[in-house]
GROMACS .gro file of C-alpha atoms in nm:
model
  194
    1MET     CA    1   0.000   0.000   0.000
    2LEU     CA    2   0.128   0.345  -0.086
    3ASP     CA    3   0.128   0.584   0.207
    4GLY     CA    4   0.274   0.865  -0.004
    5ASP     CA    5   0.330   0.895  -0.377
    6SER     CA    6   0.597   0.625  -0.411
    7ALA     CA    7   0.702   0.287  -0.274
    8VAL     CA    8   1.017   0.077  -0.303
    9ILE     CA    9   0.958  -0.294  -0.358
   10GLY     CA   10   1.220  -0.557  -0.268
   11ARG     CA   11   1.351  -0.822  -0.032
   12ASP     CA   12   1.517  -0.582   0.213
   13PRO     CA   13   1.316  -0.529   0.535
   14ASP     CA   14   1.347  -0.151   0.487
   15CYS     CA   15   1.143  -0.162   0.165
   16ASP     CA   16   0.788  -0.027   0.163
   17VAL     CA   17   0.666  -0.354   0.009
   18VAL     CA   18   0.873  -0.654   0.122
   19LEU     CA   19   0.875  -0.965  -0.100
   20ASP     CA   20   1.071  -1.232   0.084
   21ASN     CA   21   1.208  -1.455  -0.192
   22ILE     CA   22   1.555  -1.529  -0.331
   23PHE     CA   23   1.444  -1.422  -0.681
   24VAL     CA   24   1.367  -1.071  -0.556
   25SER     CA   25   1.656  -0.821  -0.528
   26ARG     CA   26   1.707  -0.628  -0.203
   27PHE     CA   27   1.581  -0.309  -0.371
   28HIS     CA   28   1.405  -0.439  -0.681
   29ALA     CA   29   1.170  -0.167  -0.808
   30ARG     CA   30   1.009   0.169  -0.734
   31LEU     CA   31   0.644   0.252  -0.801
   32ARG     CA   32   0.540   0.620  -0.817
   33ALA     CA   33   0.186   0.754  -0.842
   34SER     CA   34   0.112   1.074  -1.033
   35ASN     CA   35  -0.214   1.204  -1.181
   36GLY     CA   36  -0.380   0.861  -1.201
   37GLU     CA   37  -0.076   0.694  -1.360
   38TYR     CA   38   0.189   0.476  -1.201
   39GLU     CA   39   0.553   0.477  -1.305
   40LEU     CA   40   0.725   0.143  -1.238
   41THR     CA   41   1.107   0.160  -1.243
   42ASP     CA   42   1.348  -0.135  -1.227
   43LEU     CA   43   1.623  -0.052  -0.975
   44ASP     CA   44   1.889  -0.257  -1.159
   45SER     CA   45   1.742  -0.579  -1.018
   46ARG     CA   46   1.900  -0.912  -1.094
   47ASN     CA   47   1.590  -1.087  -1.236
   48GLY     CA   48   1.397  -0.789  -1.369
   49ILE     CA   49   1.027  -0.713  -1.389
   50GLU     CA   50   0.769  -0.845  -1.634
   51ILE     CA   51   0.441  -0.704  -1.757
   52ASP     CA   52   0.224  -0.953  -1.946
   53GLY     CA   53   0.524  -1.184  -1.980
   54GLN     CA   54   0.743  -0.914  -2.135
   55PRO     CA   55   1.051  -0.776  -1.953
   56VAL     CA   56   1.045  -0.412  -1.848
   57ALA     CA   57   1.335  -0.210  -1.990
   58GLY     CA   58   1.409   0.056  -1.728
   59ARG     CA   59   1.062   0.189  -1.659
   60ALA     CA   60   0.700   0.150  -1.761
   61ILE     CA   61   0.381   0.352  -1.716
   62LEU     CA   62   0.087   0.161  -1.566
   63SER     CA   63  -0.273   0.242  -1.480
   64GLY     CA   64  -0.514   0.122  -1.215
   65GLY     CA   65  -0.580  -0.251  -1.251
   66SER     CA   66  -0.242  -0.319  -1.416
   67ALA     CA   67  -0.042  -0.619  -1.299
   68PHE     CA   68   0.332  -0.683  -1.300
   69THR     CA   69   0.555  -0.971  -1.194
   70ILE     CA   70   0.857  -0.956  -0.965
   71GLY     CA   71   1.020  -1.295  -0.906
   72PRO     CA   72   0.738  -1.541  -0.828
   73PHE     CA   73   0.497  -1.263  -0.722
   74GLU     CA   74   0.227  -1.104  -0.935
   75LEU     CA   75   0.129  -0.762  -0.802
   76ARG     CA   76  -0.177  -0.568  -0.915
   77ILE     CA   77  -0.258  -0.201  -0.867
   78VAL     CA   78  -0.601  -0.172  -0.711
   79GLU     CA   79  -0.739   0.179  -0.674
   80ARG     CA   80  -0.981   0.255  -0.394
   81SER     CA   81  -1.221   0.543  -0.355
   82ARG     CA   82  -1.104   0.873  -0.204
   83ILE     CA   83  -1.357   0.821   0.076
   84GLU     CA   84  -1.140   0.536   0.205
   85GLU     CA   85  -0.837   0.769   0.184
   86VAL     CA   86  -0.629   0.496   0.028
   87THR     CA   87  -0.478   0.551  -0.316
   88GLN     CA   88  -0.390   0.191  -0.400
   89GLN     CA   89  -0.307  -0.152  -0.268
   90PHE     CA   90  -0.080  -0.429  -0.393
   91VAL     CA   91  -0.243  -0.771  -0.402
   92ILE     CA   92   0.025  -1.029  -0.318
   93PRO     CA   93  -0.026  -1.407  -0.319
   94PRO     CA   94  -0.018  -1.563   0.028
   95ARG     CA   95   0.328  -1.650   0.158
   96ASN     CA   96   0.246  -2.020   0.142
   97ALA     CA   97   0.169  -2.003  -0.231
   98VAL     CA   98   0.438  -2.202  -0.410
   99PRO     CA   99   0.524  -2.086  -0.764
  100ALA     CA  100   0.511  -2.356  -1.029
  101LEU     CA  101   0.831  -2.541  -1.113
  102VAL     CA  102   0.866  -2.565  -1.492
  103VAL     CA  103   1.106  -2.821  -1.645
  104ASP     CA  104   1.176  -2.774  -2.017
  105GLU     CA  105   1.347  -3.093  -2.130
  106SER     CA  106   1.401  -2.962  -2.483
  107THR     CA  107   1.627  -2.677  -2.367
  108HIS     CA  108   1.738  -2.818  -2.029
  109GLU     CA  109   1.600  -2.502  -1.868
  110VAL     CA  110   1.425  -2.493  -1.531
  111PHE     CA  111   1.201  -2.207  -1.418
  112ILE     CA  112   1.035  -2.118  -1.091
  113GLY     CA  113   0.729  -1.937  -1.213
  114THR     CA  114   0.877  -1.734  -1.498
  115VAL     CA  115   1.223  -1.693  -1.344
  116PRO     CA  116   1.499  -1.918  -1.485
  117ILE     CA  117   1.716  -2.108  -1.235
  118ARG     CA  118   2.069  -1.964  -1.223
  119PRO     CA  119   2.322  -2.109  -1.219
  120ARG     CA  120   2.183  -2.371  -1.454
  121LEU     CA  121   2.157  -2.728  -1.333
  122SER     CA  122   2.437  -2.970  -1.415
  123ARG     CA  123   2.363  -3.262  -1.647
  124LEU     CA  124   2.309  -3.503  -1.354
  125GLU     CA  125   2.102  -3.252  -1.153
  126PHE     CA  126   1.879  -3.193  -1.454
  127ARG     CA  127   1.847  -3.570  -1.518
  128LEU     CA  128   1.735  -3.625  -1.157
  129LEU     CA  129   1.482  -3.339  -1.174
  130ALA     CA  130   1.349  -3.459  -1.511
  131LEU     CA  131   1.295  -3.812  -1.372
  132LEU     CA  132   1.105  -3.673  -1.073
  133HIS     CA  133   0.907  -3.441  -1.301
  134ASP     CA  134   0.814  -3.724  -1.539
  135ALA     CA  135   0.679  -3.925  -1.243
  136GLY     CA  136   0.409  -3.661  -1.201
  137GLY     CA  137   0.426  -3.642  -0.821
  138ALA     CA  138   0.458  -4.018  -0.764
  139ILE     CA  139   0.739  -4.146  -0.543
  140CYS     CA  140   1.057  -4.240  -0.731
  141HIS     CA  141   1.242  -4.516  -0.544
  142ARG     CA  142   1.610  -4.460  -0.472
  143THR     CA  143   1.715  -4.774  -0.663
  144GLU     CA  144   1.524  -4.672  -0.973
  145LEU     CA  145   1.670  -4.321  -0.967
  146GLY     CA  146   2.027  -4.439  -0.912
  147ASP     CA  147   2.006  -4.701  -1.188
  148MET     CA  148   1.855  -4.453  -1.436
  149ILE     CA  149   2.109  -4.179  -1.359
  150TRP     CA  150   2.434  -4.378  -1.331
  151GLY     CA  151   2.347  -4.733  -1.442
  152ALA     CA  152   2.293  -5.052  -1.240
  153ASP     CA  153   2.569  -5.123  -0.985
  154GLN     CA  154   2.747  -4.797  -1.076
  155TRP     CA  155   2.631  -4.586  -0.779
  156ASP     CA  156   2.569  -4.587  -0.405
  157LEU     CA  157   2.320  -4.411  -0.175
  158ASN     CA  158   2.573  -4.145  -0.076
  159MET     CA  159   2.610  -4.038  -0.442
  160LEU     CA  160   2.233  -4.005  -0.475
  161HIS     CA  161   2.198  -3.813  -0.147
  162ARG     CA  162   2.470  -3.567  -0.252
  163LEU     CA  163   2.305  -3.515  -0.593
  164VAL     CA  164   1.966  -3.449  -0.431
  165HIS     CA  165   2.132  -3.206  -0.188
  166ARG     CA  166   2.296  -3.011  -0.475
  167LEU     CA  167   1.965  -3.000  -0.664
  168LYS     CA  168   1.780  -2.864  -0.358
  169GLU     CA  169   2.046  -2.597  -0.308
  170LYS     CA  170   1.977  -2.467  -0.660
  171ILE     CA  171   1.597  -2.486  -0.682
  172GLU     CA  172   1.469  -2.453  -0.327
  173PRO     CA  173   1.428  -2.103  -0.176
  174VAL     CA  174   1.511  -2.262   0.163
  175PRO     CA  175   1.692  -2.595   0.100
  176ASP     CA  176   1.626  -2.721   0.456
  177GLN     CA  177   1.252  -2.664   0.406
  178PRO     CA  178   1.195  -2.801   0.055
  179GLN     CA  179   0.888  -2.693  -0.140
  180TYR     CA  180   0.959  -2.899  -0.452
  181VAL     CA  181   1.184  -3.205  -0.395
  182VAL     CA  182   1.032  -3.402  -0.108
  183THR     CA  183   1.224  -3.682   0.064
  184VAL     CA  184   1.024  -3.993   0.151
  185PRO     CA  185   1.241  -4.144   0.427
  186GLY     CA  186   1.375  -4.489   0.350
  187VAL     CA  187   1.200  -4.500   0.012
  188GLY     CA  188   1.297  -4.223  -0.230
  189TYR     CA  189   1.186  -3.882  -0.353
  190ARG     CA  190   0.894  -3.714  -0.519
  191LEU     CA  191   0.834  -3.380  -0.687
  192GLN     CA  192   0.568  -3.158  -0.535
  193SER     CA  193   0.428  -2.922  -0.793
  194GLY     CA  194   0.358  -2.558  -0.720
   0.00000   0.00000   0.00000
């Protein structure tokens, strides 16, 4: 919500609108209101801003009802009546909303929402993720995964655990609290979709 005529959006706690996610820069964007229009400026963020799937180059002019995307968050400008003495409000998905994980096997690209994973996954990390993705949420047993990644009798559980750990470090916002790659103790792993 804008208390004045501008707001800074980002991950830093000092921002006016705080978006707590690794794909959001500390000071990501500034939104200014003037005469019924809204100027959205990218503050040299790492992952940029999108409007209708198109990246914003520097700045863009928006109107009431417009939506834009920062990291996994879609924000919309909602104007309220002057009687309420509130100019606008950002509508942000609940914190527990998990952005979709998109695996493009043709290009070996992985996206969280519309944001590409960087650094890119290694060949083995991508193979593991693709196997979990192809299972459609079903549990993949450790033996099946190991045999398909390295070949029968060419791997051990420690190799698989290390590979899963590296994958989680790249795709999970908080690797110790996974949202995507779920461990099923003593059995294997499954992919939880956003």
